[in-house]
Amino acid sequence: MRVHILPSTVQGTPGHGLTGFVVDGVLALDAGPLGQFGTCAEQARIKDVLLTHAHLDHIAGLPMYLDNIYGLAEVPPTVHALRPTIDALQTHLFNDRLWPDFIGLSRAMAPFVALKEVEPNRPFPCGNYTAIAIPLDHSIPTAGYLLDDGRSAFALITDTAPVPEIFQKLGRWPRLSAVFLECSFPGRMKALAEASQHLTTDQFAEAVKLFPPGVSVYATHIKPAHYAETVAEIRALGLSNVQIGEPGRIVELSPQ
Ligand SMILES: [Zn+2]
Ligand SMILES: [Zn+2]
């Protein structure tokens, strides 16, 4: 699998102000910068969008993405999310106030989007992949995702407070080769990390130790304002299987 860590800005400035990944050009995990990704034709190749939660940094690009590809894609994309995330999209975003109600319009004319509720911990087919939503511990209902194509697997774990049992369980997945794990704040900002249910570099380091040593861990969701400090702290950990998931980077996962 080929995992593109989307940059938050066109210039690709450091930090993950917006979160989004594109897998093999056909599947998106979160949609923060998705409306600014590539060309409209490239956006139209994306068939499935898996959302972790409804916070804006993960969905901001969804309205523009759906607008950009309307009429270009043969089949409208499917957005997969927890029920509370779907409800939030309908109530607060696609409500004919902030944005046209693409969900309602999809019932009345050629559809913009299909919505599919995901159930935590229950594998579901998604294109050529099997996906599993992994419940996390955040201020609103949130799910990370494991994605497996039968040759390799990776997980996106953001946004969350420490969930050691879940990290351990995930580490037992047979083909797991990489985890994109949030590391929002430097160590000195522990109070804010706890209040907002995110990880500091110290908590990130504890989490990394719960994965098998052969699993590569990419730090993501690093706040732009503290990017240099957070990256320096992660590098100082000296953990050989940890890398920075730099915005714009493409990670190739080798078969396990
Ligand atoms: Zn969040
Ligand atoms: Zn976030």
Short mmCIF file of C-alpha atoms and ligand atoms in Angstrom, two decimals:
data_model
loop_
_atom_site.label_atom_id
_atom_site.label_comp_id
_atom_site.label_asym_id
_atom_site.label_seq_id
_atom_site.Cartn_x
_atom_site.Cartn_y
_atom_site.Cartn_z
CA MET A 1 0.00 0.00 0.00
CA ARG A 2 1.03 3.53 -0.73
CA VAL A 3 0.04 6.05 1.93
CA HIS A 4 0.21 9.75 1.06
CA ILE A 5 0.29 12.03 4.11
CA LEU A 6 -1.52 15.05 2.73
CA PRO A 7 0.04 18.42 3.47
CA SER A 8 -2.14 20.89 5.33
CA THR A 9 -1.29 23.72 2.97
CA VAL A 10 -0.50 23.97 -0.71
CA GLN A 11 3.07 24.94 0.19
CA GLY A 12 3.37 21.98 2.55
CA THR A 13 4.45 24.00 5.59
CA PRO A 14 5.38 21.90 8.64
CA GLY A 15 2.73 20.52 10.93
CA HIS A 16 -0.57 18.74 10.56
CA GLY A 17 -3.06 21.57 11.04
CA LEU A 18 -5.43 19.51 8.92
CA THR A 19 -5.42 15.71 8.91
CA GLY A 20 -5.87 13.58 5.79
CA PHE A 21 -4.29 10.60 4.05
CA VAL A 22 -4.82 9.10 0.60
CA VAL A 23 -4.17 5.37 0.14
CA ASP A 24 -3.24 4.05 -3.32
CA GLY A 25 -4.97 7.07 -4.83
CA VAL A 26 -8.42 5.54 -4.19
CA LEU A 27 -9.23 5.77 -0.48
CA ALA A 28 -9.02 8.70 1.92
CA LEU A 29 -8.61 8.56 5.66
CA ASP A 30 -9.97 11.83 7.05
CA ALA A 31 -10.66 14.79 4.84
CA GLY A 32 -9.06 17.85 6.46
CA PRO A 33 -7.10 18.94 3.35
CA LEU A 34 -8.89 16.66 0.84
CA GLY A 35 -10.52 19.50 -1.12
CA GLN A 36 -7.04 20.89 -1.91
CA PHE A 37 -5.46 17.52 -2.80
CA GLY A 38 -4.11 17.16 -6.34
CA THR A 39 -6.36 17.82 -9.31
CA CYS A 40 -10.13 17.38 -9.46
CA ALA A 41 -9.54 14.23 -11.56
CA GLU A 42 -7.27 12.82 -8.85
CA GLN A 43 -9.87 13.65 -6.22
CA ALA A 44 -12.51 11.90 -8.35
CA ARG A 45 -10.50 8.64 -8.21
CA ILE A 46 -11.13 8.45 -4.48
CA LYS A 47 -14.05 6.08 -3.92
CA ASP A 48 -14.17 5.85 -0.13
CA VAL A 49 -13.55 8.35 2.66
CA LEU A 50 -13.18 7.02 6.21
CA LEU A 51 -13.67 9.70 8.86
CA THR A 52 -12.25 9.38 12.37
CA HIS A 53 -14.51 12.03 13.90
CA ALA A 54 -16.30 15.29 13.23
CA HIS A 55 -13.71 17.82 14.40
CA LEU A 56 -13.06 20.40 11.70
CA ASP A 57 -9.37 19.60 11.20
CA HIS A 58 -10.53 16.15 9.96
CA ILE A 59 -13.53 17.14 7.81
CA ALA A 60 -12.81 20.70 6.62
CA GLY A 61 -12.02 19.59 3.05
CA LEU A 62 -15.05 17.30 2.69
CA PRO A 63 -17.52 19.90 1.30
CA MET A 64 -15.03 21.18 -1.29
CA TYR A 65 -13.97 17.64 -2.25
CA LEU A 66 -17.60 16.62 -2.87
CA ASP A 67 -18.19 19.82 -4.80
CA ASN A 68 -15.04 19.35 -6.90
CA ILE A 69 -15.84 15.82 -8.02
CA TYR A 70 -19.58 16.13 -8.60
CA GLY A 71 -20.25 14.89 -12.12
CA LEU A 72 -16.64 13.73 -12.54
CA ALA A 73 -16.79 10.50 -10.59
CA GLU A 74 -18.87 7.71 -12.17
CA VAL A 75 -20.16 6.66 -8.79
CA PRO A 76 -20.44 9.10 -5.88
CA PRO A 77 -17.96 8.44 -3.08
CA THR A 78 -18.96 6.68 0.09
CA VAL A 79 -18.20 8.38 3.39
CA HIS A 80 -17.80 5.87 6.22
CA ALA A 81 -18.06 7.11 9.80
CA LEU A 82 -19.47 6.43 13.25
CA ARG A 83 -23.16 7.30 13.61
CA PRO A 84 -22.47 10.42 15.76
CA THR A 85 -20.06 11.70 13.09
CA ILE A 86 -22.66 11.23 10.35
CA ASP A 87 -25.24 13.02 12.50
CA ALA A 88 -22.82 15.91 13.11
CA LEU A 89 -22.15 16.27 9.36
CA GLN A 90 -25.87 16.47 8.66
CA THR A 91 -26.76 18.77 11.55
CA HIS A 92 -23.85 21.17 11.57
CA LEU A 93 -22.29 21.17 8.11
CA PHE A 94 -24.55 19.97 5.29
CA ASN A 95 -27.48 21.95 6.65
CA ASP A 96 -28.12 24.58 3.97
CA ARG A 97 -26.45 27.17 6.21
CA LEU A 98 -22.74 26.45 6.29
CA TRP A 99 -22.98 24.43 3.08
CA PRO A 100 -25.72 23.04 0.81
CA ASP A 101 -27.33 19.88 2.11
CA PHE A 102 -25.48 17.44 -0.14
CA ILE A 103 -26.95 14.56 1.88
CA GLY A 104 -30.56 15.60 1.28
CA LEU A 105 -29.85 16.55 -2.35
CA SER A 106 -28.38 13.08 -2.87
CA ARG A 107 -31.86 11.66 -2.29
CA ALA A 108 -33.48 14.04 -4.79
CA MET A 109 -31.07 14.08 -7.74
CA ALA A 110 -27.85 12.50 -9.01
CA PRO A 111 -26.15 11.86 -5.66
CA PHE A 112 -23.19 13.78 -4.28
CA VAL A 113 -22.34 11.23 -1.64
CA ALA A 114 -23.34 7.98 0.01
CA LEU A 115 -23.03 7.66 3.78
CA LYS A 116 -22.30 4.41 5.56
CA GLU A 117 -22.24 3.94 9.31
CA VAL A 118 -19.32 1.94 10.68
CA GLU A 119 -19.59 -0.25 13.74
CA PRO A 120 -16.64 -0.27 16.12
CA ASN A 121 -14.43 -3.36 16.01
CA ARG A 122 -16.38 -4.98 13.19
CA PRO A 123 -14.35 -5.52 9.97
CA PHE A 124 -16.00 -4.23 6.80
CA PRO A 125 -15.03 -4.38 3.12
CA CYS A 126 -13.98 -1.12 1.57
CA GLY A 127 -12.87 -1.40 -2.06
CA ASN A 128 -9.88 -3.75 -2.14
CA TYR A 129 -9.35 -3.38 1.59
CA THR A 130 -10.72 -4.64 4.85
CA ALA A 131 -11.19 -1.85 7.37
CA ILE A 132 -11.88 -1.88 11.09
CA ALA A 133 -12.98 1.13 13.14
CA ILE A 134 -11.11 1.25 16.45
CA PRO A 135 -12.82 3.25 19.24
CA LEU A 136 -10.54 5.86 20.80
CA ASP A 137 -10.72 8.17 23.82
CA HIS A 138 -11.39 11.72 22.63
CA SER A 139 -13.74 14.57 23.51
CA ILE A 140 -16.32 13.44 20.92
CA PRO A 141 -16.94 9.91 19.55
CA THR A 142 -13.82 9.00 17.58
CA ALA A 143 -12.53 5.92 15.78
CA GLY A 144 -9.10 5.16 14.43
CA TYR A 145 -8.89 2.74 11.51
CA LEU A 146 -6.96 -0.38 10.63
CA LEU A 147 -6.66 -0.98 6.90
CA ASP A 148 -5.54 -4.35 5.51
CA ASP A 149 -5.14 -5.27 1.83
CA GLY A 150 -4.20 -8.90 2.51
CA ARG A 151 -0.47 -8.24 2.07
CA SER A 152 0.14 -5.51 4.61
CA ALA A 153 -1.82 -3.48 7.12
CA PHE A 154 -1.52 -0.15 8.82
CA ALA A 155 -3.49 1.87 11.33
CA LEU A 156 -4.33 5.53 11.77
CA ILE A 157 -4.68 6.32 15.47
CA THR A 158 -5.82 9.93 16.00
CA ASP A 159 -7.22 11.81 18.01
CA THR A 160 -6.94 10.19 21.41
CA ALA A 161 -5.77 10.17 25.01
CA PRO A 162 -3.63 7.12 25.93
CA VAL A 163 -5.46 3.82 25.32
CA PRO A 164 -2.79 1.20 26.15
CA GLU A 165 -5.07 -1.86 25.87
CA ILE A 166 -6.11 -0.79 22.39
CA PHE A 167 -2.49 -0.20 21.34
CA GLN A 168 -1.55 -3.70 22.59
CA LYS A 169 -4.47 -5.35 20.81
CA LEU A 170 -3.66 -3.52 17.58
CA GLY A 171 -0.04 -4.67 17.83
CA ARG A 172 -1.18 -8.28 17.59
CA TRP A 173 -2.67 -7.80 14.10
CA PRO A 174 -0.63 -10.23 11.94
CA ARG A 175 0.22 -8.01 8.96
CA LEU A 176 0.58 -4.72 10.82
CA SER A 177 3.56 -2.90 9.35
CA ALA A 178 2.91 0.74 10.28
CA VAL A 179 0.96 2.95 12.64
CA PHE A 180 0.32 6.63 12.04
CA LEU A 181 0.02 7.78 15.63
CA GLU A 182 -0.93 11.19 16.83
CA CYS A 183 1.59 13.25 18.80
CA SER A 184 -0.17 16.57 19.16
CA PHE A 185 1.87 18.39 21.80
CA PRO A 186 5.36 18.67 23.29
CA GLY A 187 5.83 17.28 26.79
CA ARG A 188 5.47 20.63 28.58
CA MET A 189 1.88 20.97 27.31
CA LYS A 190 0.57 17.94 29.20
CA ALA A 191 -2.29 19.89 30.81
CA LEU A 192 -3.66 20.98 27.44
CA ALA A 193 -3.16 17.50 26.00
CA GLU A 194 -5.15 16.00 28.87
CA ALA A 195 -7.90 18.61 28.62
CA SER A 196 -8.27 18.05 24.87
CA GLN A 197 -7.60 14.29 24.98
CA HIS A 198 -4.48 14.15 22.85
CA LEU A 199 -0.99 12.68 23.31
CA THR A 200 2.19 14.49 24.33
CA THR A 201 5.59 13.25 23.18
CA ASP A 202 6.01 11.38 26.51
CA GLN A 203 2.70 9.59 26.09
CA PHE A 204 3.50 8.94 22.43
CA ALA A 205 6.76 7.27 23.53
CA GLU A 206 4.88 5.05 26.02
CA ALA A 207 2.44 4.06 23.28
CA VAL A 208 5.20 3.19 20.82
CA LYS A 209 6.66 0.66 23.29
CA LEU A 210 3.38 -1.28 23.17
CA PHE A 211 3.75 -2.06 19.44
CA PRO A 212 6.04 -4.85 18.19
CA PRO A 213 9.52 -3.46 17.35
CA GLY A 214 9.06 -4.32 13.66
CA VAL A 215 6.12 -1.93 13.33
CA SER A 216 7.08 1.50 11.99
CA VAL A 217 5.40 4.34 13.87
CA TYR A 218 4.92 7.68 12.11
CA ALA A 219 4.15 10.70 14.28
CA THR A 220 1.22 12.66 12.97
CA HIS A 221 -1.29 15.34 14.08
CA ILE A 222 1.63 17.51 15.27
CA LYS A 223 0.33 21.01 15.99
CA PRO A 224 1.93 23.50 13.57
CA ALA A 225 2.67 26.08 16.28
CA HIS A 226 4.80 23.54 18.20
CA TYR A 227 6.07 21.48 15.27
CA ALA A 228 9.82 22.10 15.69
CA GLU A 229 9.73 21.52 19.44
CA THR A 230 7.61 18.37 19.15
CA VAL A 231 9.73 16.91 16.35
CA ALA A 232 12.94 17.61 18.35
CA GLU A 233 11.48 15.78 21.35
CA ILE A 234 10.40 12.81 19.21
CA ARG A 235 13.87 12.57 17.64
CA ALA A 236 15.48 12.79 21.09
CA LEU A 237 13.57 9.66 22.14
CA GLY A 238 16.01 7.68 19.99
CA LEU A 239 13.40 5.06 19.12
CA SER A 240 14.62 3.28 15.99
CA ASN A 241 11.14 2.38 14.68
CA VAL A 242 9.78 5.95 15.00
CA GLN A 243 9.72 8.48 12.19
CA ILE A 244 8.07 11.82 11.61
CA GLY A 245 5.11 11.61 9.25
CA GLU A 246 6.11 14.78 7.45
CA PRO A 247 3.28 16.50 5.56
CA GLY A 248 3.45 15.57 1.89
CA ARG A 249 5.44 12.39 2.51
CA ILE A 250 4.49 9.15 0.74
CA VAL A 251 5.02 5.95 2.70
CA GLU A 252 5.27 2.64 0.82
CA LEU A 253 4.26 -0.35 2.96
CA SER A 254 6.01 -3.58 2.05
CA PRO A 255 4.14 -6.89 2.19
CA GLN A 256 4.48 -8.63 5.58
ZN ZN B 1 -10.28 15.90 17.50
ZN ZN B 2 -7.61 16.58 15.26
#
